[in-house]
Short mmCIF file of C-alpha atoms in Angstrom, two decimals:
data_model
loop_
_atom_site.label_atom_id
_atom_site.label_comp_id
_atom_site.label_asym_id
_atom_site.label_seq_id
_atom_site.Cartn_x
_atom_site.Cartn_y
_atom_site.Cartn_z
CA UNK K 1 -0.02 -0.44 -10.44
CA UNK K 2 -1.65 1.54 -13.10
CA UNK K 3 -5.07 1.92 -11.18
CA UNK K 4 -6.85 4.12 -8.78
CA UNK K 5 -7.45 2.43 -5.35
CA UNK K 6 -9.66 4.01 -2.66
CA UNK K 7 -9.20 3.10 1.03
CA UNK K 8 -11.96 5.22 2.37
CA UNK K 9 -14.96 6.25 0.26
CA UNK K 10 -18.10 8.02 1.64
CA UNK K 11 -16.95 7.35 5.30
CA UNK K 12 -16.76 3.66 4.72
CA UNK K 13 -13.29 1.90 5.13
CA UNK K 14 -12.52 -0.56 2.28
CA UNK K 15 -10.94 -3.38 4.28
CA UNK K 16 -10.57 -5.37 0.94
CA UNK K 17 -8.32 -2.77 -0.43
CA UNK K 18 -6.27 -2.59 2.79
CA UNK K 19 -5.57 -6.34 2.68
CA UNK K 20 -3.42 -5.94 -0.37
CA UNK K 21 0.44 -6.11 0.28
CA UNK K 22 1.43 -4.28 -2.90
CA UNK K 23 4.88 -4.72 -4.32
CA UNK K 24 6.60 -1.50 -5.11
CA UNK K 25 9.10 -1.38 -8.06
CA UNK K 26 12.68 -1.10 -6.93
CA UNK K 27 13.20 2.19 -9.00
CA UNK K 28 10.21 3.78 -7.09
CA UNK K 29 11.23 5.81 -4.11
CA UNK K 30 8.05 7.90 -3.37
CA UNK K 31 4.42 7.14 -2.66
CA UNK K 32 1.65 9.63 -2.83
CA UNK K 33 -1.60 9.59 -1.01
CA UNK K 34 -4.61 11.84 -1.51
CA UNK K 35 -6.78 12.72 1.45
CA UNK K 36 -9.32 15.26 2.88
CA UNK K 37 -11.92 15.50 5.67
CA UNK K 38 -15.46 16.41 4.85
CA UNK K 39 -17.21 18.66 7.33
CA UNK K 40 -20.59 17.01 8.38
CA UNK K 41 -21.74 19.07 11.54
CA UNK K 42 -22.53 22.66 10.58
CA UNK K 43 -22.10 25.10 13.37
CA UNK K 44 -19.68 22.88 15.28
CA UNK K 45 -15.99 22.57 15.47
CA UNK K 46 -15.61 19.46 13.53
CA UNK K 47 -12.23 18.10 12.68
CA UNK K 48 -10.37 14.77 12.14
CA UNK K 49 -7.08 14.46 13.97
CA UNK K 50 -4.41 11.96 12.62
CA UNK K 51 -1.18 10.17 13.90
CA UNK K 52 1.16 8.63 11.32
CA UNK K 53 3.78 5.95 11.97
CA UNK K 54 6.19 3.62 10.09
CA UNK K 55 7.63 0.41 10.57
CA UNK K 56 10.24 -1.72 8.44
CA UNK K 57 11.28 -5.21 9.09
CA UNK K 58 14.98 -4.75 8.13
CA UNK K 59 16.33 -1.37 9.06
CA UNK K 60 19.81 -2.39 7.69
CA UNK K 61 18.37 -2.44 4.18
CA UNK K 62 15.89 0.46 4.37
CA UNK K 63 15.81 3.43 6.68
CA UNK K 64 12.52 4.33 8.37
CA UNK K 65 10.24 6.11 5.79
CA UNK K 66 9.87 9.85 5.94
CA UNK K 67 6.81 11.95 5.16
CA UNK K 68 6.64 15.48 4.02
CA UNK K 69 3.84 16.15 6.62
CA UNK K 70 4.07 16.08 10.38
CA UNK K 71 3.52 12.78 12.05
CA UNK K 72 0.60 14.37 14.09
CA UNK K 73 -1.94 16.88 13.16
CA UNK K 74 -5.43 17.56 11.57
CA UNK K 75 -6.51 16.24 8.31
CA UNK K 76 -7.01 19.08 5.70
CA UNK K 77 -10.50 20.06 4.62
CA UNK K 78 -9.59 20.35 0.97
CA UNK K 79 -8.20 17.56 -1.20
CA UNK K 80 -4.41 17.32 -0.62
CA UNK K 81 -1.41 15.07 -1.33
CA UNK K 82 1.34 14.00 0.94
CA UNK K 83 4.36 12.07 0.02
CA UNK K 84 6.17 9.19 1.74
CA UNK K 85 9.88 8.60 0.93
CA UNK K 86 11.14 5.03 0.83
CA UNK K 87 14.94 5.01 0.62
CA UNK K 88 17.03 1.96 0.53
CA UNK K 89 20.48 2.07 2.43
CA UNK K 90 22.19 0.07 -0.20
CA UNK K 91 24.04 -2.09 2.23
CA UNK K 92 22.51 -5.47 1.28
CA UNK K 93 20.02 -7.28 -0.91
CA UNK K 94 16.72 -7.80 0.60
CA UNK K 95 12.97 -7.70 0.25
CA UNK K 96 11.60 -5.12 2.75
CA UNK K 97 8.01 -5.21 4.15
CA UNK K 98 6.83 -1.69 5.05
CA UNK K 99 3.89 -0.90 7.43
CA UNK K 100 2.32 2.60 7.51
CA UNK K 101 -0.22 3.04 10.08
CA UNK K 102 -2.65 6.00 10.15
CA UNK K 103 -4.82 6.60 13.19
CA UNK K 104 -7.85 8.88 12.68
CA UNK K 105 -9.87 10.39 15.48
CA UNK K 106 -13.07 12.57 15.18
CA UNK K 107 -13.05 15.01 18.08
CA UNK K 108 -16.77 14.91 18.52
CA UNK K 109 -17.01 11.13 19.20
CA UNK K 110 -13.35 10.14 19.99
CA UNK K 111 -13.74 7.17 17.94
CA UNK K 112 -10.30 5.91 16.61
CA UNK K 113 -10.09 4.43 13.01
CA UNK K 114 -6.91 2.56 12.43
CA UNK K 115 -5.55 2.07 8.76
CA UNK K 116 -2.76 -0.20 8.10
CA UNK K 117 -1.03 0.16 4.67
CA UNK K 118 1.30 -2.75 3.66
CA UNK K 119 3.95 -2.49 1.00
CA UNK K 120 6.83 -4.60 -0.17
CA UNK K 121 10.06 -3.31 -1.95
CA UNK K 122 13.26 -4.95 -3.10
CA UNK K 123 16.39 -3.24 -1.96
CA UNK K 124 19.79 -3.89 -3.55
CA UNK K 125 23.42 -3.42 -2.51
CA UNK K 126 25.27 -0.54 -4.07
CA UNK K 127 28.64 -1.69 -5.65
CA UNK K 128 31.28 0.86 -5.05
CA UNK K 129 34.16 1.29 -7.48
CA UNK K 130 37.56 0.29 -6.53
CA UNK K 131 39.86 3.24 -5.87
CA UNK K 132 43.50 2.66 -6.92
CA UNK K 133 46.19 4.35 -4.82
CA UNK K 134 48.87 6.34 -6.57
CA UNK K 135 51.57 3.84 -5.49
CA UNK K 136 49.86 1.07 -7.31
CA UNK K 137 49.57 3.10 -10.44
CA UNK K 138 53.29 3.84 -10.38
CA UNK K 139 54.19 0.12 -9.75
CA UNK K 140 51.92 -0.89 -12.67
CA UNK K 141 53.59 1.50 -15.07
CA UNK K 142 56.85 -0.21 -14.69
CA UNK K 143 57.21 -3.81 -16.32
CA UNK K 144 59.86 -5.87 -14.67
CA UNK K 145 60.75 -9.43 -16.15
CA UNK K 146 61.80 -12.13 -13.58
CA UNK K 147 62.97 -15.35 -15.13
CA UNK K 148 61.94 -17.23 -11.93
CA UNK K 149 58.34 -16.60 -12.57
CA UNK K 150 58.49 -17.68 -16.23
CA UNK K 151 57.80 -21.36 -15.50
CA UNK K 152 54.70 -20.83 -13.40
CA UNK K 153 53.17 -18.48 -16.12
CA UNK K 154 53.61 -21.34 -18.76
CA UNK K 155 52.04 -23.86 -16.40
CA UNK K 156 49.15 -21.57 -15.90
CA UNK K 157 48.48 -21.18 -19.58
CA UNK K 158 48.53 -24.98 -19.99
CA UNK K 159 45.99 -25.27 -17.20
CA UNK K 160 43.65 -22.73 -18.86
CA UNK K 161 43.86 -24.40 -22.26
CA UNK K 162 43.05 -27.86 -20.64
CA UNK K 163 40.06 -26.45 -18.89
CA UNK K 164 38.79 -24.85 -22.13
CA UNK K 165 39.20 -28.10 -23.93
CA UNK K 166 37.17 -29.97 -21.21
CA UNK K 167 34.45 -27.39 -21.39
CA UNK K 168 34.17 -27.62 -25.22
CA UNK K 169 33.90 -31.55 -24.89
CA UNK K 170 31.30 -31.19 -22.24
CA UNK K 171 29.25 -28.58 -24.43
CA UNK K 172 29.39 -30.93 -27.51
CA UNK K 173 28.21 -33.86 -25.40
CA UNK K 174 25.32 -31.84 -24.12
CA UNK K 175 24.33 -30.77 -27.73
CA UNK K 176 24.41 -34.36 -28.97
CA UNK K 177 22.15 -35.46 -25.95
CA UNK K 178 19.72 -32.54 -26.56
CA UNK K 179 19.39 -33.47 -30.37
CA UNK K 180 18.65 -37.14 -29.31
CA UNK K 181 16.12 -36.15 -26.78
CA UNK K 182 14.32 -33.83 -29.32
CA UNK K 183 14.36 -36.57 -31.85
CA UNK K 184 12.77 -39.11 -29.39
CA UNK K 185 10.22 -36.47 -28.35
CA UNK K 186 9.15 -36.06 -31.89
CA UNK K 187 8.66 -39.66 -32.38
CA UNK K 188 6.56 -39.73 -29.19
CA UNK K 189 4.32 -36.88 -30.53
CA UNK K 190 3.95 -38.53 -33.89
CA UNK K 191 2.65 -41.77 -32.14
CA UNK K 192 0.32 -39.70 -30.05
CA UNK K 193 -1.09 -37.88 -33.00
CA UNK K 194 -1.62 -41.18 -34.80
CA UNK K 195 -3.59 -42.55 -31.84
CA UNK K 196 -5.50 -39.32 -31.47
CA UNK K 197 -6.60 -39.38 -34.99
CA UNK K 198 -7.90 -42.86 -34.76
CA UNK K 199 -9.79 -42.28 -31.50
CA UNK K 200 -11.28 -38.79 -32.58
CA UNK K 201 -13.58 -40.51 -35.05
CA UNK K 202 -16.16 -41.23 -32.40
CA UNK K 203 -15.99 -37.90 -31.07
CA UNK K 204 -16.58 -35.94 -34.13
CA UNK K 205 -20.26 -37.02 -34.24
CA UNK K 206 -22.56 -34.06 -33.59
CA UNK K 207 -23.71 -33.91 -29.92
CA UNK K 208 -27.27 -33.63 -28.88
CA UNK K 209 -26.54 -32.35 -25.46
CA UNK K 210 -26.74 -28.72 -24.65
CA UNK K 211 -25.53 -26.55 -21.76
CA UNK K 212 -27.29 -23.76 -20.20
CA UNK K 213 -24.62 -21.01 -19.56
CA UNK K 214 -26.66 -17.69 -18.87
CA UNK K 215 -29.74 -16.81 -17.40
CA UNK K 216 -31.20 -13.16 -17.80
CA UNK K 217 -32.36 -12.73 -14.11
CA UNK K 218 -33.33 -14.52 -10.84
CA UNK K 219 -37.08 -15.21 -10.84
CA UNK K 220 -39.31 -14.46 -7.83
CA UNK K 221 -41.70 -16.69 -6.23
CA UNK K 222 -44.71 -15.57 -8.58
CA UNK K 223 -42.88 -16.22 -11.97
CA UNK K 224 -41.69 -19.68 -12.94
CA UNK K 225 -38.20 -20.25 -14.13
CA UNK K 226 -39.24 -21.27 -17.64
CA UNK K 227 -40.42 -17.89 -18.45
CA UNK K 228 -37.00 -16.41 -18.54
CA UNK K 229 -34.90 -16.56 -21.71
CA UNK K 230 -31.82 -18.74 -21.64
CA UNK K 231 -28.71 -19.07 -23.65
CA UNK K 232 -28.03 -22.66 -24.86
CA UNK K 233 -24.73 -23.52 -26.93
CA UNK K 234 -24.03 -26.85 -28.45
CA UNK K 235 -20.94 -28.20 -26.85
CA UNK K 236 -19.21 -29.15 -30.06
CA UNK K 237 -19.63 -25.56 -31.38
CA UNK K 238 -17.89 -23.69 -28.69
CA UNK K 239 -14.53 -23.60 -30.47
CA UNK K 240 -16.22 -22.52 -33.88
CA UNK K 241 -18.38 -19.76 -32.56
CA UNK K 242 -17.46 -16.36 -34.25
CA UNK K 243 -18.11 -12.82 -32.63
CA UNK K 244 -21.16 -12.27 -34.73
CA UNK K 245 -22.62 -15.55 -33.82
CA UNK K 246 -21.94 -14.91 -30.10
CA UNK K 247 -23.78 -11.53 -30.26
CA UNK K 248 -26.63 -13.12 -31.98
CA UNK K 249 -26.86 -15.91 -29.28
CA UNK K 250 -26.75 -13.31 -26.33
CA UNK K 251 -29.15 -10.99 -27.96
CA UNK K 252 -32.20 -12.46 -26.26
CA UNK K 253 -30.68 -12.02 -22.69
CA UNK K 254 -28.92 -8.68 -23.28
CA UNK K 255 -30.17 -5.77 -21.07
CA UNK K 256 -30.06 -2.20 -22.34
CA UNK K 257 -27.64 0.19 -20.45
CA UNK K 258 -30.50 2.87 -20.32
CA UNK K 259 -32.48 0.51 -18.09
CA UNK K 260 -29.84 0.29 -15.27
CA UNK K 261 -29.20 3.04 -12.73
CA UNK K 262 -25.98 2.77 -10.53
CA UNK K 263 -26.21 3.67 -6.91
CA UNK K 264 -23.81 2.94 -3.96
CA UNK K 265 -20.52 1.11 -4.33
CA UNK K 266 -20.76 -1.91 -2.16
CA UNK K 267 -17.25 -3.48 -2.78
CA UNK K 268 -14.26 -2.14 -4.65
CA UNK K 269 -11.20 -4.00 -5.84
CA UNK K 270 -8.16 -2.99 -8.02
CA UNK K 271 -9.86 -3.78 -11.30
CA UNK K 272 -13.50 -3.90 -10.54
CA UNK K 273 -16.45 -2.63 -8.49
CA UNK K 274 -19.86 -4.00 -7.20
CA UNK K 275 -22.69 -1.45 -7.29
CA UNK K 276 -26.05 -1.44 -5.75
CA UNK K 277 -28.40 -0.63 -8.78
CA UNK K 278 -32.00 -0.25 -9.95
CA UNK K 279 -33.35 -2.11 -12.96
CA UNK K 280 -36.36 -0.73 -14.87
CA UNK K 281 -38.91 -3.24 -16.26
CA UNK K 282 -38.84 -3.43 -19.97
CA UNK K 283 -42.65 -3.92 -20.41
CA UNK K 284 -43.58 -1.57 -17.66
CA UNK K 285 -41.11 1.40 -17.05
CA UNK K 286 -42.97 2.48 -13.90
CA UNK K 287 -41.81 -0.78 -12.10
CA UNK K 288 -38.37 -1.07 -10.72
CA UNK K 289 -36.33 -3.84 -8.95
CA UNK K 290 -33.14 -3.78 -6.89
CA UNK K 291 -30.12 -5.50 -8.63
CA UNK K 292 -26.42 -5.94 -8.10
CA UNK K 293 -23.97 -4.79 -10.92
CA UNK K 294 -20.36 -5.76 -11.20
CA UNK K 295 -18.03 -3.63 -13.49
CA UNK K 296 -14.57 -4.54 -14.78
CA UNK K 297 -11.82 -2.33 -15.87
#
């Protein structure tokens, strides 16, 4: 996942981000988390204590994850990074569900915040190479001809040849059936294209209906809806609109970036955020209104 994902921002827990059960690539064996505790109460002994625990659903395929920090302690005051190791045992093939639980406690209020991080990872069995014994190497170096085994060897060859001929016949029959199927599909597509061309004459007439797609703003009670600019696009022109034409159509409802001020982050996902913002009136810069702004990476 090539993105930054924050689970706690400005003392607010992002439950939307915690709900993701992210899949870890099989070649990834380490996870890194950044954390720090901000000191709010000046003059008081303010600290955030933590307890860390791990759980896997199949211990035969993956050992219990290990962290390079102690399982209990105090969250550092400066921005730090700790590592969690996810090591597969190599005994069997299985998808493992990992749960990392982090309990945070503020010593002043004794309120406990529980964070559950869910991950999934595929573990595969390791194939160990066969080790030949010295005795087998000595026996393989000597070639002994036994006339008794000559007949079974010949029959085995005949069996493999007959199996190969049967496979070749089945392969040829499959190719012939595939060619016949493609030929029939082409005939069906040709018939459909002829029927579509005959029925599309009535659809090629210019349409007088229009569809309203965008509105610049949500009006208040004092301003009627008709005073706001709208974007109207002909239905039969949707496929033929170029980039320059699209820019010209949305020019009337475009809002300058300088008029928008982003404030607090209300929601945060993997590829987008929703901000609380302020929009300055175009005609009267002294007037402001509260808006919501969604950004996308």
